GROMACS .gro file of C-alpha atoms in nm:
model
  315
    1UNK     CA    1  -1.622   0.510  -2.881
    2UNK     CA    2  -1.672   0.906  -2.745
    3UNK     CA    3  -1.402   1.086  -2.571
    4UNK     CA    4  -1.444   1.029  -2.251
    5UNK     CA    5  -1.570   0.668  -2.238
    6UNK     CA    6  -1.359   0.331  -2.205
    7UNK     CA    7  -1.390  -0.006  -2.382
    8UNK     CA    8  -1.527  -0.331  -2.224
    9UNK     CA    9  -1.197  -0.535  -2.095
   10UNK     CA   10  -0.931  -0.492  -1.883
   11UNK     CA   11  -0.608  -0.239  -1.840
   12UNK     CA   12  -0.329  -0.306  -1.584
   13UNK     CA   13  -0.168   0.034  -1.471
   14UNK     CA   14   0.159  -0.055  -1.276
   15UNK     CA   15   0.384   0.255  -1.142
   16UNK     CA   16   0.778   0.168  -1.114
   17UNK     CA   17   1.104   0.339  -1.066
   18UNK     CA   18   1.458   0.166  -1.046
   19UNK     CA   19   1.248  -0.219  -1.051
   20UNK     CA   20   1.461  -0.323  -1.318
   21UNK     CA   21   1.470  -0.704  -1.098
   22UNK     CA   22   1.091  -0.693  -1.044
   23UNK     CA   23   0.898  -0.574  -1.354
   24UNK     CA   24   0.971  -0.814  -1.586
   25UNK     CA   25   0.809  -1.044  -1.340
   26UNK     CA   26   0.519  -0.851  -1.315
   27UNK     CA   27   0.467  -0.818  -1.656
   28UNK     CA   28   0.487  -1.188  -1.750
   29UNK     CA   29   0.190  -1.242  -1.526
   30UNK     CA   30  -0.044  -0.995  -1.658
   31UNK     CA   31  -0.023  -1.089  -2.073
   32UNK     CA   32  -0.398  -1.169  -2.020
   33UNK     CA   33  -0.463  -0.808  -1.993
   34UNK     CA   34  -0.607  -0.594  -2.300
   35UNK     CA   35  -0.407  -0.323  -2.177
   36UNK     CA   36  -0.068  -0.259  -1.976
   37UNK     CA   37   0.037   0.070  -1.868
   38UNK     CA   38   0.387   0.153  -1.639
   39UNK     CA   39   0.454   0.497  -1.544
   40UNK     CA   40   0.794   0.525  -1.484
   41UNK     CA   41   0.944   0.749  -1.229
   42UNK     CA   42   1.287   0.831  -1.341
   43UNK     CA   43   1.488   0.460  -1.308
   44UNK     CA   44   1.806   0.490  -1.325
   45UNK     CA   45   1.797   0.115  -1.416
   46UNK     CA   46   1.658  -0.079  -1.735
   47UNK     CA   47   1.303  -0.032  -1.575
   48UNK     CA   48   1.138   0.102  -1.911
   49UNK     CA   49   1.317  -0.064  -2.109
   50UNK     CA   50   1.239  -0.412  -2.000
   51UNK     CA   51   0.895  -0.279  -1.976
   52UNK     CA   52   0.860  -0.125  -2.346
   53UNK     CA   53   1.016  -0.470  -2.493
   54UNK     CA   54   0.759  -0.686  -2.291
   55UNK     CA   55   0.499  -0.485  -2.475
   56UNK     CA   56   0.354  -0.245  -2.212
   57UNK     CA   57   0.291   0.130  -2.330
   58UNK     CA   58   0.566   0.336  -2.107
   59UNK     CA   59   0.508   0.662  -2.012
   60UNK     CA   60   0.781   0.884  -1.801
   61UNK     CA   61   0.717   1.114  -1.549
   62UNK     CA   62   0.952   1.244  -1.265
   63UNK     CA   63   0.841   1.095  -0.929
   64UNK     CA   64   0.590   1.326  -0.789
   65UNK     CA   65   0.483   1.112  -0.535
   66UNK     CA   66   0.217   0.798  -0.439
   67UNK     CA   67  -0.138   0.924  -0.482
   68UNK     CA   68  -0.033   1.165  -0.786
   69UNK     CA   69   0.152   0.920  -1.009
   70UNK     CA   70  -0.133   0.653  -0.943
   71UNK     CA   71  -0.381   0.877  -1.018
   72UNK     CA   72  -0.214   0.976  -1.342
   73UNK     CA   73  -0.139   0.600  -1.481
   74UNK     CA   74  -0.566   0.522  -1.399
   75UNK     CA   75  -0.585   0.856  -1.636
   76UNK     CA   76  -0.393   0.656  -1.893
   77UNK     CA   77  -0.643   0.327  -1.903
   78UNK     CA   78  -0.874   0.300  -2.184
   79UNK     CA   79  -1.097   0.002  -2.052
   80UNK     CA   80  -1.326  -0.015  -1.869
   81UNK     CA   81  -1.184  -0.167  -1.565
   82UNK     CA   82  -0.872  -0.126  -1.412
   83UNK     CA   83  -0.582  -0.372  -1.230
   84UNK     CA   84  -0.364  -0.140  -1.051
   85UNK     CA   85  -0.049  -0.326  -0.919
   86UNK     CA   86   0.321  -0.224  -0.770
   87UNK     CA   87   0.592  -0.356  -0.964
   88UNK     CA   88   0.666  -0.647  -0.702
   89UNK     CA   89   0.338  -0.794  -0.710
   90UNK     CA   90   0.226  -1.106  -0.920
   91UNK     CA   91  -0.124  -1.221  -1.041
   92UNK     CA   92  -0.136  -1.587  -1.084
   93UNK     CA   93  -0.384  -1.748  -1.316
   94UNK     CA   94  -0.623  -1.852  -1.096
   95UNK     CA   95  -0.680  -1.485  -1.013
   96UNK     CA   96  -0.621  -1.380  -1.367
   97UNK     CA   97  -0.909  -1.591  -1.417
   98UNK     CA   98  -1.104  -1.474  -1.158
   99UNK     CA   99  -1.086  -1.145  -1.264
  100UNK     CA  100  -1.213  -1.206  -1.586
  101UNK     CA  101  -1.472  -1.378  -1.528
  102UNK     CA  102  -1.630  -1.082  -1.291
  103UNK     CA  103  -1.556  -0.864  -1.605
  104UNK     CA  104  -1.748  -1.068  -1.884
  105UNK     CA  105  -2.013  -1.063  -1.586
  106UNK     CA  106  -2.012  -0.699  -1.582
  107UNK     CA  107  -1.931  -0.621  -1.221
  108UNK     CA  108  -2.156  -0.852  -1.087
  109UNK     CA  109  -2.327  -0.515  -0.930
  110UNK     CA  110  -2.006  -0.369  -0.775
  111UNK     CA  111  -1.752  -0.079  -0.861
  112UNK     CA  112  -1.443  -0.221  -0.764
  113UNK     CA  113  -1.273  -0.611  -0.547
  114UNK     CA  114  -1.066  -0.651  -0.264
  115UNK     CA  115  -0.788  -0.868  -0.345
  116UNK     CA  116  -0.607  -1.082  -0.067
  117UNK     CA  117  -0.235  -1.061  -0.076
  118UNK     CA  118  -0.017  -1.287   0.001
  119UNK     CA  119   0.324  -1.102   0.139
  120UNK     CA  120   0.706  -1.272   0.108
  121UNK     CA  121   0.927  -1.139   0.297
  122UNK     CA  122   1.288  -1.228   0.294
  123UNK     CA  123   1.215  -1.485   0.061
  124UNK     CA  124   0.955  -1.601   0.319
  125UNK     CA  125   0.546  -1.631   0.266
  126UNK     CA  126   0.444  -1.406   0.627
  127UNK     CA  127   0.115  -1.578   0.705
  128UNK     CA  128   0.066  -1.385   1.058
  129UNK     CA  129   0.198  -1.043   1.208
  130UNK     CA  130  -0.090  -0.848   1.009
  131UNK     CA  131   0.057  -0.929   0.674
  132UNK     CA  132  -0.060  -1.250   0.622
  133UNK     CA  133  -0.354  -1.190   0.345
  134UNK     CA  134  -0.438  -0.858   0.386
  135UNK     CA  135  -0.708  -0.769   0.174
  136UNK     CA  136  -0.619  -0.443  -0.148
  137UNK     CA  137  -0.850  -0.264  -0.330
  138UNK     CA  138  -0.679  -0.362  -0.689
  139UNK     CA  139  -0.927  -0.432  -0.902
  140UNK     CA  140  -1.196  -0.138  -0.982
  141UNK     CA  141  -1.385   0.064  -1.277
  142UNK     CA  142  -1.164   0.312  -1.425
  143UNK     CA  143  -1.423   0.618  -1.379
  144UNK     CA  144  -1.530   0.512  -1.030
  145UNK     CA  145  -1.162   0.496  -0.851
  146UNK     CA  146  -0.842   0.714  -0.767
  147UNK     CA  147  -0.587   0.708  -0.500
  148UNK     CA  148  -0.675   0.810  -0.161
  149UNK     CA  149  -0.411   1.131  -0.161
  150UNK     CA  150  -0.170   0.982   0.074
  151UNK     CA  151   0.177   1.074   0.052
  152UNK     CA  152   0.289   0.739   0.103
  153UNK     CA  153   0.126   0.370   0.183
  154UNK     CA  154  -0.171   0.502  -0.064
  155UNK     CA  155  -0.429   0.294  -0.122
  156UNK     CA  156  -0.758   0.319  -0.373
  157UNK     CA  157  -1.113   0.385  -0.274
  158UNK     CA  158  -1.398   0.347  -0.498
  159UNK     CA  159  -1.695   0.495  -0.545
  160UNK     CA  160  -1.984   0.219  -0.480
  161UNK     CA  161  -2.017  -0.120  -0.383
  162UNK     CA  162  -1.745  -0.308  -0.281
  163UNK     CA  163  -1.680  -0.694  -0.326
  164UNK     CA  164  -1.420  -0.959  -0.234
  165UNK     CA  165  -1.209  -1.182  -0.490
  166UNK     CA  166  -1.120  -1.502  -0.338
  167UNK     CA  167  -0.800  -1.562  -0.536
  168UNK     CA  168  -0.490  -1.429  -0.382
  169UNK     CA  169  -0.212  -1.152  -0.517
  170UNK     CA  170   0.112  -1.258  -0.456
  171UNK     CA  171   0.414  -0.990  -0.327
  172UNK     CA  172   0.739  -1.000  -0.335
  173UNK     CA  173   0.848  -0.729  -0.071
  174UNK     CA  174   1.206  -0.697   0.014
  175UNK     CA  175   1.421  -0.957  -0.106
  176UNK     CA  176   1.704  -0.861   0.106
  177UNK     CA  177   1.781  -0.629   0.446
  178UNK     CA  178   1.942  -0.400   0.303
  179UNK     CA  179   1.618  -0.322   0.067
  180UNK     CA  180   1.432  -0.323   0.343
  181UNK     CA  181   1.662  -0.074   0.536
  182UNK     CA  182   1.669   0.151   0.242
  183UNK     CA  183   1.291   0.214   0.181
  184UNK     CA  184   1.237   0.213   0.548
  185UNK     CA  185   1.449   0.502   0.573
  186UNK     CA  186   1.267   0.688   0.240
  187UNK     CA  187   0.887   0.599   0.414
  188UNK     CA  188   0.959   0.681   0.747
  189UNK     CA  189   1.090   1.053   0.645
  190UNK     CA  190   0.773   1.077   0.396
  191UNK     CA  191   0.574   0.969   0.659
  192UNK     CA  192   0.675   1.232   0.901
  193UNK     CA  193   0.657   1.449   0.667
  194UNK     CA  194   0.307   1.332   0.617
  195UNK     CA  195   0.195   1.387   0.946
  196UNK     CA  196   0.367   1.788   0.960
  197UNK     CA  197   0.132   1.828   0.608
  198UNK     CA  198  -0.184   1.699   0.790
  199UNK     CA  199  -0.156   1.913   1.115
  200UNK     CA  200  -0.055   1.559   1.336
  201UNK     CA  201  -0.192   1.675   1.707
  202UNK     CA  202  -0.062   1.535   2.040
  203UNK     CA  203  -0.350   1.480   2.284
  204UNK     CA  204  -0.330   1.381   2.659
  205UNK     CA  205  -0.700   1.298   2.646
  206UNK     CA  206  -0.772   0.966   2.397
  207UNK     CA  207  -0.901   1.071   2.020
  208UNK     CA  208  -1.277   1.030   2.075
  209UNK     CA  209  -1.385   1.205   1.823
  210UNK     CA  210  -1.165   1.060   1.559
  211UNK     CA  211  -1.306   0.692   1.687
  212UNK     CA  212  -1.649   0.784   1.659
  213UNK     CA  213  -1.603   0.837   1.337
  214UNK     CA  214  -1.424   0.585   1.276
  215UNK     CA  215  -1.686   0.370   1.436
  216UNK     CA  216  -1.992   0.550   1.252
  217UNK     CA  217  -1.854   0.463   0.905
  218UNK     CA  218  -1.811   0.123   1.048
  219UNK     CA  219  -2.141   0.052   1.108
  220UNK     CA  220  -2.197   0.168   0.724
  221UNK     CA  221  -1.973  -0.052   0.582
  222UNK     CA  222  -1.947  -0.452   0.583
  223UNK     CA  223  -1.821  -0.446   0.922
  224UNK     CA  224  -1.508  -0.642   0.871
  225UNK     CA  225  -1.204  -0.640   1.092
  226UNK     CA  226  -1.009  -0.539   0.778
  227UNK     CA  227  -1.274  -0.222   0.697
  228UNK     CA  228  -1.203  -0.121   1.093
  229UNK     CA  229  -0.851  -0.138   1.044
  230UNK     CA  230  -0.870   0.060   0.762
  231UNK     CA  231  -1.105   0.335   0.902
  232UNK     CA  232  -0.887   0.368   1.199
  233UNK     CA  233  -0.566   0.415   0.991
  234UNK     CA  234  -0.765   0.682   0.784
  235UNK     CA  235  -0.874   0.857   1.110
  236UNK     CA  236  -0.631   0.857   1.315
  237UNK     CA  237  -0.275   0.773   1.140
  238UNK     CA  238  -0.034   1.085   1.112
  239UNK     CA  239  -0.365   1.312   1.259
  240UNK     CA  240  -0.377   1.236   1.589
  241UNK     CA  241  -0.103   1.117   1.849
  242UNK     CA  242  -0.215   0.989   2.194
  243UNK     CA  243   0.084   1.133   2.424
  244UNK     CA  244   0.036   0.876   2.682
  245UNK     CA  245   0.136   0.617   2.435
  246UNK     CA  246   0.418   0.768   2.214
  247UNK     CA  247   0.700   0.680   2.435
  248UNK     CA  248   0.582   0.329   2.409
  249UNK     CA  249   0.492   0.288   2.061
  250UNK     CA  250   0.779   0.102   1.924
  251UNK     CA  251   0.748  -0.195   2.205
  252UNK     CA  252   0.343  -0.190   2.150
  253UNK     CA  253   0.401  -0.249   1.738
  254UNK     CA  254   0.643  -0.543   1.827
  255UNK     CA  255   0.409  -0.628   2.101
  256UNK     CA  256   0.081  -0.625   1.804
  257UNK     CA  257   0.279  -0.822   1.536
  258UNK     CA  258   0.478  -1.102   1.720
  259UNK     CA  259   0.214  -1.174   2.012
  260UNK     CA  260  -0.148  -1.037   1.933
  261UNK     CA  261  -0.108  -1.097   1.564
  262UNK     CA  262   0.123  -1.392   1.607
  263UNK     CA  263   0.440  -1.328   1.429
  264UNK     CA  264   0.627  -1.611   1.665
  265UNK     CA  265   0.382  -1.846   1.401
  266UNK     CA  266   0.623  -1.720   1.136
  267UNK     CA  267   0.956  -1.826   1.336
  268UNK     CA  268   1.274  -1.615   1.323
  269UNK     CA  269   1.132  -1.450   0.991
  270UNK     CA  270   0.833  -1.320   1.214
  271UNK     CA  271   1.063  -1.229   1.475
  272UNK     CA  272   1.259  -1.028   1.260
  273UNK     CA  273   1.015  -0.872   1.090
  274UNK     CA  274   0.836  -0.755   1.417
  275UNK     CA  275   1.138  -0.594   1.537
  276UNK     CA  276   1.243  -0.408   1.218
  277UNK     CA  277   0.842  -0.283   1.296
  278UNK     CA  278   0.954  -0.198   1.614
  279UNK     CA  279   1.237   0.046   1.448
  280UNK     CA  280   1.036   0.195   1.194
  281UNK     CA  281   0.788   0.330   1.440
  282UNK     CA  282   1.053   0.471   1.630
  283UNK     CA  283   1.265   0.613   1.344
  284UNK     CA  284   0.984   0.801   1.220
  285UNK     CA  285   0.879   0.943   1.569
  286UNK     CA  286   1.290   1.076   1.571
  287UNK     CA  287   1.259   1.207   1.177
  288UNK     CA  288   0.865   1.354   1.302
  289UNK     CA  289   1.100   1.534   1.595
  290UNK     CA  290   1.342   1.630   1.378
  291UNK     CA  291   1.090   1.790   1.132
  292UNK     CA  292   0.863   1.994   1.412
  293UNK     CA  293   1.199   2.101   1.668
  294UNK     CA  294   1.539   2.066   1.454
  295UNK     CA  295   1.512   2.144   1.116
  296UNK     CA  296   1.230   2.225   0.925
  297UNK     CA  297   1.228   2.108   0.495
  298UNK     CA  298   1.020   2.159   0.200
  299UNK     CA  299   0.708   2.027   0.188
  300UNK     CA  300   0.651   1.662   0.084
  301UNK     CA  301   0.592   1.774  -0.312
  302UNK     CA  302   0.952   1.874  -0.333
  303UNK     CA  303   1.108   1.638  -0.079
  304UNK     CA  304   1.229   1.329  -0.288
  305UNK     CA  305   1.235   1.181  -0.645
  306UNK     CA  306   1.277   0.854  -0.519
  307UNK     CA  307   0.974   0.592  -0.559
  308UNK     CA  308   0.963   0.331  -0.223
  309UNK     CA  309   0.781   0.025  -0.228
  310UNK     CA  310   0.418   0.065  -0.111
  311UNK     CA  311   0.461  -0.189   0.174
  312UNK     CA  312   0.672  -0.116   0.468
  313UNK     CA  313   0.636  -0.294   0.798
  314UNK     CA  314   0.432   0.000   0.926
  315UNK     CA  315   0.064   0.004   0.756
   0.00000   0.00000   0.00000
């Protein structure tokens, strides 16, 4: 094989820090895999250690953020496709066989596969609120996909043709309230801080131009209500902020997961879990404050060594 090129099968890149309670979990469910690579950001737990001793090649590298570490464990595959996963996350063998069956297929004519995930929350499968299977990008050619450069809540685009599994990922986000607590407070501050890198701008007038894009690349896509959502959160998230709305942000998120996107389906779970949204919004709005009036801090590169999980309440 030349430098440069990758061999036929599959390599699972997973980045972790401090998931000593998750990975081993993880890793059980990917054996299947040629190839399994964790980056590890620093745990101060048995992380890489589990990891190393359930065979997976372990490579350390100080938390430098989302986009950068994911970037640098896809650098690390040597097959040709790639399964990038989170630590909390479980493939199940129906998808495990799924997936390799599109492999031995070659593709089947596309770069990279939407997988649907199946959140838990709480202990709880969420089937509404806007977490119940929402569709990932997990699944992809090595030289055809990277991270999407967010700071945090990164996903992975793909050069080409885009298809849908129809197997589910399973994931086990926040097993208690404290852990959700604590990584809402580390997303919400890397989220304002997100929004201070990208120039966020308050307009009276309602972000036009930022929907006609938004509606443009629509119209190139598949036209699914999960590519809209997307393009919307790329146009408009932490870029534009319509001030006739921001005081009532937090009650319209509560208002989008328990009653448009019916969260009272999931009982008190979804009630919960749309109020905690509620908080988040309005935490970071405070911490965005805080960043542009109060205080000002280093920019997001330098601003925390601690990993948070990938899903928070707020997409």
């Amino acid at each position: 094989m030349k430098r440069g090129e990758t061999a036929p099968g599959v390599s699972v890149v997973i980045i972790a820090q401090d998931e000593g309670a998750n990975i081993a979990g993880c890793l059980e469910s990917v054996r299947w895999a040629d190839q399994v690579v964790v980056v590890d950001g620093g745990s101060r737990d048995r992380t890489a250690e589990i990891a190393a001793s359930l065979g997976a090649q372990v490579h350390h590298n100080a938390w430098p953020g989302f986009s950068v570490q994911r970037d640098l464990a896809i650098s690390l595959a040597t097959r040709e496709w790639v399964v990038a996963l989170d630590a909390d996350e479980r493939v199940a063998p129906p998808l495990a066989e799924e997936i390799l069956q599109v492999v031995r297929a070659g593709g089947l004519g596309k770069s990279g596969y939407l997988v649907f995930r199946d959140t838990y929350f709480l202990g709880r499968h969420i089937r509404h609120g806007g977490w119940g299977g929402r569709p990932v990008l997990r699944l992809f050619r090595r030289n055809h996909g990277r991270a999407d450069g967010r700071i945090v809540h990164e996903g992975i685009v793909v050069d080409g043709p885009i298809g849908r599994l129809t197997q589910h990922l399973a994931h086990y986000s926040h097993a208690s309230l404290q852990d959700y607590i604590q990584n809402m407070n580390r997303c919400t501050s890397l989220e304002a801080q997100e929004a201070v890198l990208l120039g966020l701008r308050s307009s009276w007038l309602p972000p036009v131009g930022p929907l006609l894009r938004a509606g443009r690349r629509w119209l190139a896509s598949d036209r699914s209500y999960h590519t809209a959502y997307g393009l919307l959160k790329d146009e408009l998230k932490n870029r534009v902020a319509w001030v006739p709305l921001q005081p009532f942000a937090p009650f319209l998120r509560f208002f989008q997961m328990y009653v448009l996107q019916r969260g009272f389906l999931d009982g008190w779970h979804g009630l919960y879990l749309s109020l905690l949204s509620a908080v988040y919004v309005f935490v970071k709005q405070v911490k965005l404050w805080e960043l542009r009036t109060v205080a000002p801090r280093p920019s997001p590169s330098g601003a925390t060594q601690t990993k948070p999980k990938e899903e928070m309440a707020a997409p």
